[in-house]
Amino acid sequence: MATEDSPDAISPSVPKISGDGSPNGLVEVRYEYTSLLPEILQFAGVTVLVSTYQAGKMLALGSHAGNVTVSSCHFDRAMGLAVDQTRIAIGTRRQIHFLKSAPELGPRMPPEGTRDGCWLPRQSFYTGNVQGHELAWGNDGLWVVNTLFSSLCTLHEDYSFVPRWQPPFIKELAAQDRCHLNGLAMENGRPRFVTVMAESNEPVGWRENKATTGCVIDVASGQSLARGLSMPHSPRLYGGRLWVLNSGLGQLGTVDPATGRYESVERVPGYTRGLAFAGQFAFVGLSKIRETSVFGGVPIAEDRQNLKCGVAVIDLQTGRSIAAFQFFSGVEEIFAIDVIPQKNAHIQGPSSDQDDEAHDVWVAPPPGKPVGPEPEAAIYHRPFRT
């Protein structure tokens, strides 16, 4: 991957992860990263989370002792990610899983003494396969980009999802992926901008001219702003600017909400999807593209053989790619990127490549700590002791 830092690429050891969505069937994952990346992660003070749809994993890229640490946990067809101070939500094939922060356990997680955070699975919500491309925490809880139903949704225990907004050109709620609504930018805890691949009300109508029909939509007004984008993803408001990935061109760019003008900031060697910021750095997901008709006619498909899969780091002060993490085998597609404000966090999923109790983590409240209201009827005769 061409970056200013590429001459000193580091090839670490080759781990194995489950590649077929099951605890067995391990596949080799080969990767390397440029020498500046550990320093960037340390300086930014973050662990980068990466969801990999095709590999069915959420990866955590942290830093310790001058190296990048890589850990993974299984999530079936991992898609959208959302992080706040105490919670992580991750969308999968049919469920949204919720992880909770347990920072006091971090130093005890393997390798002991190297972790500064810990996130453990606590709940899951069954939505069915709605193709939840992005998730975002807001004032009213979790927002879901429901791509299949062309809508923004929230969750309620009585329903699979609760539709809250659709683009004005979508005339009814139907499981037809009409416009490929895929990205969400939040402002002050509320949805502000979304990306779609076409202003279509026909079933999978976005596919016809996808190379040039993408746009950014203002949620409040329903107005389409920037038009003519190529399969855009991951709109974000950061540093007073509206950022977007012009994926079919492999670009990170900005959109002026007042004029709709799109301006490219940097081009990288991959299909861009997944964007997060920390300080002066943008972390951009890069994917190879599948051998399917979905990418026919898309500009980046002309250079298919040279596309990379990984994460590019772009310095917002210069607009240049300065570091990278690249997969050579095992992972070909990045879906979402987010960051946790911890340098080397331990992430645990609901299932493990090692299907045994030795790899489980149990957390119970300490003796004497009240947790919720006491049951109306006593279920024990003496104080419980540990």
Coordinates of C-alpha atoms in Angstrom, one line a residue:
M1 CA 0.0 0.0 0.0
A2 CA 1.5 3.3 -1.1
T3 CA 2.0 5.6 1.9
E4 CA 4.8 8.0 3.0
D5 CA 5.6 5.3 5.6
S6 CA 5.6 2.3 3.3
P7 CA 9.4 1.6 2.9
D8 CA 9.5 0.2 6.5
A9 CA 6.6 -2.2 6.4
I10 CA 6.6 -4.7 9.3
S11 CA 5.5 -8.3 8.7
P12 CA 4.4 -9.8 12.0
S13 CA 3.6 -13.4 12.9
V14 CA 0.8 -15.1 11.1
P15 CA -2.3 -15.8 13.3
K16 CA -5.2 -18.0 12.4
I17 CA -8.9 -17.1 12.8
S18 CA -12.1 -18.8 12.0
G19 CA -12.8 -18.0 8.4
D20 CA -16.1 -19.7 7.8
G21 CA -18.3 -18.3 10.6
S22 CA -17.7 -21.3 12.9
P23 CA -15.2 -22.1 15.7
N24 CA -13.4 -24.6 13.4
G25 CA -12.2 -24.1 9.8
L26 CA -9.4 -21.8 10.8
V27 CA -7.8 -19.8 8.0
E28 CA -4.4 -18.1 7.8
V29 CA -4.5 -14.3 8.1
R30 CA -1.4 -12.6 6.8
Y31 CA -0.9 -8.9 7.3
E32 CA 1.7 -6.2 7.6
Y33 CA 1.7 -2.6 8.8
T34 CA 3.9 0.4 8.2
S35 CA 6.4 1.3 10.9
L36 CA 4.7 4.6 11.8
L37 CA 1.3 3.0 12.7
P38 CA 2.2 1.9 16.3
E39 CA 3.3 5.5 17.0
I40 CA 0.1 6.9 15.5
L41 CA -2.1 4.6 17.6
Q42 CA -0.1 5.5 20.8
F43 CA -0.3 9.2 20.1
A44 CA -4.0 9.1 19.3
G45 CA -4.6 6.9 22.3
V46 CA -7.0 4.6 20.5
T47 CA -7.8 1.0 19.5
V48 CA -9.2 0.8 16.0
L49 CA -12.2 -1.6 15.6
V50 CA -12.6 -3.1 12.2
S51 CA -15.6 -5.2 11.1
T52 CA -15.0 -7.7 8.3
Y53 CA -18.3 -8.9 6.7
Q54 CA -16.7 -11.7 4.5
A55 CA -14.5 -13.0 7.3
G56 CA -17.1 -12.7 10.0
K57 CA -14.9 -11.0 12.5
M58 CA -14.4 -7.8 14.5
L59 CA -10.8 -7.0 14.7
A60 CA -9.1 -4.8 17.3
L61 CA -5.9 -3.0 16.3
G62 CA -4.1 -1.6 19.4
S63 CA -0.6 -0.8 20.3
H64 CA 1.8 -2.0 22.9
A65 CA 5.6 -1.8 23.4
G66 CA 6.1 -0.2 19.9
N67 CA 4.1 -2.8 18.0
V68 CA 0.6 -3.1 16.7
T69 CA -1.5 -5.7 18.5
V70 CA -4.2 -7.6 16.6
S71 CA -7.0 -9.5 18.2
S72 CA -10.3 -10.9 16.8
C73 CA -13.6 -12.2 17.8
H74 CA -16.3 -13.9 15.8
F75 CA -19.5 -12.1 14.7
D76 CA -21.5 -13.6 11.8
R77 CA -21.2 -11.3 8.8
A78 CA -20.0 -8.3 10.9
M79 CA -21.3 -5.0 9.6
G80 CA -22.1 -1.7 11.3
L81 CA -20.3 -0.5 14.4
A82 CA -21.2 2.1 17.0
V83 CA -19.1 3.1 20.1
D84 CA -19.8 5.4 23.0
Q85 CA -18.0 5.8 26.3
T86 CA -19.4 2.5 27.8
R87 CA -21.0 0.6 25.0
I88 CA -20.2 -1.0 21.6
A89 CA -23.0 -2.1 19.2
I90 CA -22.2 -4.4 16.3
G91 CA -24.6 -5.4 13.6
T92 CA -24.5 -8.9 12.2
R93 CA -26.4 -11.1 9.8
R94 CA -29.6 -11.2 12.0
Q95 CA -28.8 -9.6 15.3
I96 CA -27.2 -6.6 16.9
H97 CA -24.9 -7.4 19.7
F98 CA -24.1 -5.1 22.6
L99 CA -20.8 -5.1 24.5
K100 CA -20.2 -3.3 27.8
S101 CA -17.0 -1.7 29.0
A102 CA -15.3 -3.3 32.0
P103 CA -12.1 -1.2 32.4
E104 CA -11.1 -2.7 35.7
L105 CA -10.7 -6.1 34.0
G106 CA -8.4 -4.8 31.3
P107 CA -5.0 -5.4 33.0
R108 CA -6.1 -9.0 33.9
M109 CA -6.8 -9.9 30.3
P110 CA -4.2 -11.9 28.3
P111 CA -1.4 -11.1 27.8
E112 CA -1.7 -9.9 31.4
G113 CA -0.5 -6.4 32.1
T114 CA -0.7 -5.2 28.5
R115 CA -4.4 -4.2 28.2
D116 CA -5.9 -0.9 29.3
G117 CA -9.5 -1.7 28.6
C118 CA -12.0 -4.6 28.4
W119 CA -15.3 -5.0 26.5
L120 CA -17.6 -7.9 27.1
P121 CA -20.8 -9.1 25.4
R122 CA -23.9 -8.4 27.5
Q123 CA -27.0 -8.5 25.2
S124 CA -28.2 -9.1 21.7
F125 CA -31.3 -7.9 19.8
Y126 CA -32.9 -9.9 17.0
T127 CA -33.8 -7.8 14.0
G128 CA -33.7 -10.4 11.2
N129 CA -31.6 -9.8 8.2
V130 CA -32.1 -6.1 7.6
Q131 CA -28.6 -5.5 6.2
G132 CA -27.7 -3.0 8.9
H133 CA -24.9 -1.2 7.2
E134 CA -24.3 1.4 9.9
L135 CA -25.1 2.0 13.5
A136 CA -24.9 5.2 15.6
W137 CA -25.6 6.0 19.2
G138 CA -27.9 9.0 19.6
N139 CA -30.0 10.8 22.3
D140 CA -32.7 8.2 21.8
G141 CA -30.5 5.2 21.9
L142 CA -29.2 3.2 18.9
W143 CA -30.0 4.2 15.3
V144 CA -29.8 1.6 12.7
V145 CA -29.3 2.2 8.9
N146 CA -31.8 -0.4 7.7
T147 CA -30.5 -0.9 4.1
L148 CA -33.0 -3.6 3.2
F149 CA -36.0 -1.4 4.1
S150 CA -34.5 1.9 2.9
S151 CA -34.9 3.5 6.3
L152 CA -33.4 4.8 9.5
C153 CA -34.7 2.8 12.5
T154 CA -34.5 2.5 16.2
L155 CA -35.1 -0.6 18.3
H156 CA -38.0 -1.7 20.6
E157 CA -38.5 -5.0 22.3
D158 CA -41.9 -5.5 20.8
Y159 CA -40.7 -5.2 17.2
S160 CA -37.9 -6.2 14.8
F161 CA -37.3 -2.5 14.2
V162 CA -39.1 0.8 14.4
P163 CA -38.9 2.9 11.1
R164 CA -38.2 6.6 11.9
W165 CA -37.2 8.1 8.6
Q166 CA -37.1 7.4 4.9
P167 CA -35.8 9.5 2.0
P168 CA -38.7 11.4 0.4
F169 CA -38.5 9.5 -2.8
I170 CA -39.2 6.2 -1.0
K171 CA -42.9 5.7 -1.0
E172 CA -43.5 2.7 1.3
L173 CA -41.7 0.4 3.6
A174 CA -40.6 -2.7 1.7
A175 CA -37.8 -5.2 1.9
Q176 CA -36.4 -4.2 -1.5
D177 CA -33.2 -2.3 -1.0
R178 CA -34.5 0.4 -3.3
C179 CA -31.8 3.1 -2.9
H180 CA -29.1 1.3 -0.9
L181 CA -29.2 3.6 2.0
N182 CA -25.9 2.8 3.8
G183 CA -24.4 5.6 5.8
L184 CA -25.3 8.0 8.6
A185 CA -23.8 11.1 10.0
M186 CA -25.0 12.3 13.5
E187 CA -25.1 15.8 14.9
N188 CA -25.9 16.6 18.5
G189 CA -27.2 13.1 19.0
R190 CA -29.6 13.1 16.0
P191 CA -29.3 11.9 12.4
R192 CA -28.2 14.7 10.1
F193 CA -27.0 13.3 6.8
V194 CA -27.2 9.9 5.0
T195 CA -25.7 8.4 1.9
V196 CA -27.6 6.5 -0.7
M197 CA -26.4 5.0 -4.0
A198 CA -29.3 6.3 -6.0
E199 CA -32.5 8.3 -5.6
S200 CA -34.6 5.2 -6.6
N201 CA -38.0 3.9 -5.5
E202 CA -37.7 0.7 -7.5
P203 CA -36.6 -2.6 -6.1
V204 CA -32.8 -2.7 -6.1
G205 CA -33.1 0.3 -8.5
W206 CA -29.8 1.7 -7.3
R207 CA -27.8 -0.9 -9.3
E208 CA -28.6 0.4 -12.7
N209 CA -26.3 3.4 -12.8
K210 CA -24.5 3.1 -9.5
A211 CA -21.2 4.5 -10.7
T212 CA -22.7 8.1 -10.9
T213 CA -26.0 8.2 -9.0
G214 CA -24.8 8.3 -5.4
C215 CA -25.7 11.3 -3.2
V216 CA -25.8 12.8 0.3
I217 CA -29.2 13.6 1.7
D218 CA -30.0 16.1 4.5
V219 CA -32.2 14.2 6.9
A220 CA -34.1 17.2 8.3
S221 CA -35.1 18.7 4.9
G222 CA -35.0 15.5 2.8
Q223 CA -33.0 17.5 0.3
S224 CA -30.3 15.8 -1.8
L225 CA -27.1 17.7 -1.6
A226 CA -24.1 16.3 -3.4
R227 CA -25.1 14.3 -6.4
G228 CA -23.0 12.3 -8.9
L229 CA -21.0 10.4 -6.3
S230 CA -19.8 6.8 -7.0
M231 CA -21.3 4.4 -4.4
P232 CA -20.7 6.7 -1.4
H233 CA -20.4 5.5 2.2
S234 CA -19.7 6.6 5.7
P235 CA -20.7 10.3 6.0
R236 CA -19.3 11.9 9.1
L237 CA -19.3 15.4 10.7
Y238 CA -15.9 16.1 12.2
G239 CA -13.9 19.2 12.7
G240 CA -16.6 21.4 11.3
R241 CA -16.7 19.6 8.0
L242 CA -18.9 16.9 6.3
W243 CA -16.7 14.0 5.3
V244 CA -17.8 11.2 2.9
L245 CA -16.2 8.2 1.2
N246 CA -16.6 8.3 -2.6
S247 CA -16.1 4.6 -2.6
G248 CA -16.3 3.8 -6.3
L249 CA -13.3 6.1 -6.8
G250 CA -11.4 5.0 -3.7
Q251 CA -11.6 8.6 -2.2
L252 CA -12.0 10.4 1.1
G253 CA -13.6 13.7 0.5
T254 CA -15.7 16.5 1.8
V255 CA -19.1 18.0 0.9
D256 CA -20.1 21.6 1.4
P257 CA -23.7 21.4 2.8
A258 CA -24.5 24.9 1.5
T259 CA -23.6 24.2 -2.1
G260 CA -23.4 20.4 -2.4
R261 CA -19.9 20.7 -3.8
Y262 CA -17.8 17.6 -3.4
E263 CA -14.0 17.9 -3.0
S264 CA -11.6 14.9 -3.0
V265 CA -9.0 15.0 -0.2
E266 CA -7.1 11.8 -0.8
R267 CA -7.3 8.7 -3.0
V268 CA -6.3 5.3 -1.6
P269 CA -5.9 1.9 -3.3
G270 CA -9.1 0.2 -2.3
Y271 CA -12.9 0.4 -2.2
T272 CA -13.4 2.9 0.7
R273 CA -15.9 1.9 3.3
G274 CA -15.7 2.6 7.1
L275 CA -14.4 5.9 8.5
A276 CA -13.5 7.1 12.0
F277 CA -11.5 10.0 13.3
A278 CA -9.1 10.5 16.2
G279 CA -7.3 13.8 16.6
Q280 CA -5.7 14.8 13.4
F281 CA -6.1 11.3 11.9
A282 CA -8.7 9.7 9.7
F283 CA -8.9 5.9 9.6
V284 CA -10.3 4.7 6.3
G285 CA -11.3 1.1 5.5
L286 CA -10.1 -0.3 2.2
S287 CA -11.6 -3.4 0.5
K288 CA -10.9 -5.5 -2.5
I289 CA -14.0 -5.8 -4.7
R290 CA -16.0 -9.0 -5.3
E291 CA -16.2 -10.6 -8.7
T292 CA -19.8 -9.8 -9.1
S293 CA -21.9 -7.6 -11.3
V294 CA -22.4 -5.2 -8.4
F295 CA -19.2 -3.4 -9.3
G296 CA -19.5 -3.5 -13.0
G297 CA -18.9 0.0 -14.5
V298 CA -17.5 1.4 -11.2
P299 CA -14.3 3.3 -11.9
I300 CA -12.2 1.5 -9.3
A301 CA -13.0 -1.9 -10.8
E302 CA -10.7 -1.0 -13.7
D303 CA -7.8 -1.4 -11.3
R304 CA -9.2 -4.5 -9.6
Q305 CA -5.9 -6.4 -9.5
N306 CA -4.1 -3.6 -7.5
L307 CA -6.7 -3.0 -4.9
K308 CA -5.8 -3.5 -1.2
C309 CA -7.7 -4.6 1.9
G310 CA -6.9 -2.9 5.2
V311 CA -6.9 0.5 6.9
A312 CA -5.3 3.7 5.6
V313 CA -4.4 6.5 8.0
I314 CA -4.7 10.0 6.5
D315 CA -3.3 13.1 8.2
L316 CA -6.0 15.7 8.1
Q317 CA -3.5 18.5 8.3
T318 CA -1.8 17.5 5.0
G319 CA -4.5 15.4 3.4
R320 CA -1.9 12.6 2.8
S321 CA -1.9 8.9 3.6
I322 CA 0.9 8.5 6.1
A323 CA 0.5 4.9 7.4
A324 CA -1.4 1.7 6.7
F325 CA -2.4 -1.8 7.8
Q326 CA -2.8 -4.3 5.0
F327 CA -4.2 -7.8 4.9
F328 CA -2.7 -10.3 2.4
S329 CA -4.9 -13.3 3.1
G330 CA -7.9 -14.2 5.2
V331 CA -9.6 -10.8 5.0
E332 CA -10.7 -9.2 1.7
E333 CA -13.5 -6.8 2.8
I334 CA -13.7 -4.1 5.4
F335 CA -17.2 -3.0 6.4
A336 CA -17.0 -0.5 9.3
I337 CA -14.4 1.3 11.3
D338 CA -14.6 2.9 14.7
V339 CA -12.3 3.8 17.6
I340 CA -12.2 3.2 21.3
P341 CA -10.3 5.8 23.5
Q342 CA -8.0 3.1 24.9
K343 CA -4.6 2.1 23.5
N344 CA -4.8 -1.7 23.7
A345 CA -8.3 -2.8 24.6
H346 CA -9.4 -6.5 25.0
I347 CA -12.6 -7.2 23.0
Q348 CA -14.6 -10.4 23.6
G349 CA -17.4 -11.6 21.4
P350 CA -20.4 -13.8 22.1
S351 CA -18.6 -16.9 20.6
S352 CA -15.0 -17.9 20.5
D353 CA -12.6 -19.7 18.2
Q354 CA -11.9 -21.8 21.3
D355 CA -15.2 -23.4 22.3
D356 CA -14.4 -24.1 25.9
E357 CA -15.0 -22.6 29.3
A358 CA -11.3 -21.7 29.8
H359 CA -11.8 -18.8 27.4
D360 CA -15.0 -17.5 29.1
V361 CA -15.0 -14.4 31.2
W362 CA -17.6 -14.1 34.1
V363 CA -18.4 -10.9 35.9
A364 CA -20.6 -10.7 39.0
P365 CA -21.1 -7.7 41.3
P366 CA -18.9 -7.6 44.4
P367 CA -20.5 -8.7 47.7
G368 CA -22.7 -6.0 49.2
K369 CA -23.1 -3.9 46.0
P370 CA -26.8 -3.3 45.3
V371 CA -27.9 -4.1 41.7
G372 CA -31.4 -3.1 40.9
P373 CA -34.4 -3.5 43.2
E374 CA -34.5 -6.4 45.6
P375 CA -36.9 -9.2 44.5
E376 CA -40.3 -9.0 46.3
A377 CA -39.9 -12.5 47.6
A378 CA -36.7 -13.6 49.3
I379 CA -35.0 -16.3 47.3
Y380 CA -32.3 -17.1 49.9
H381 CA -32.2 -17.3 53.7
R382 CA -28.8 -15.9 54.3
P383 CA -26.5 -13.3 52.7
F384 CA -24.8 -14.7 49.6
R385 CA -21.0 -14.9 50.1
T386 CA -18.2 -15.3 47.6

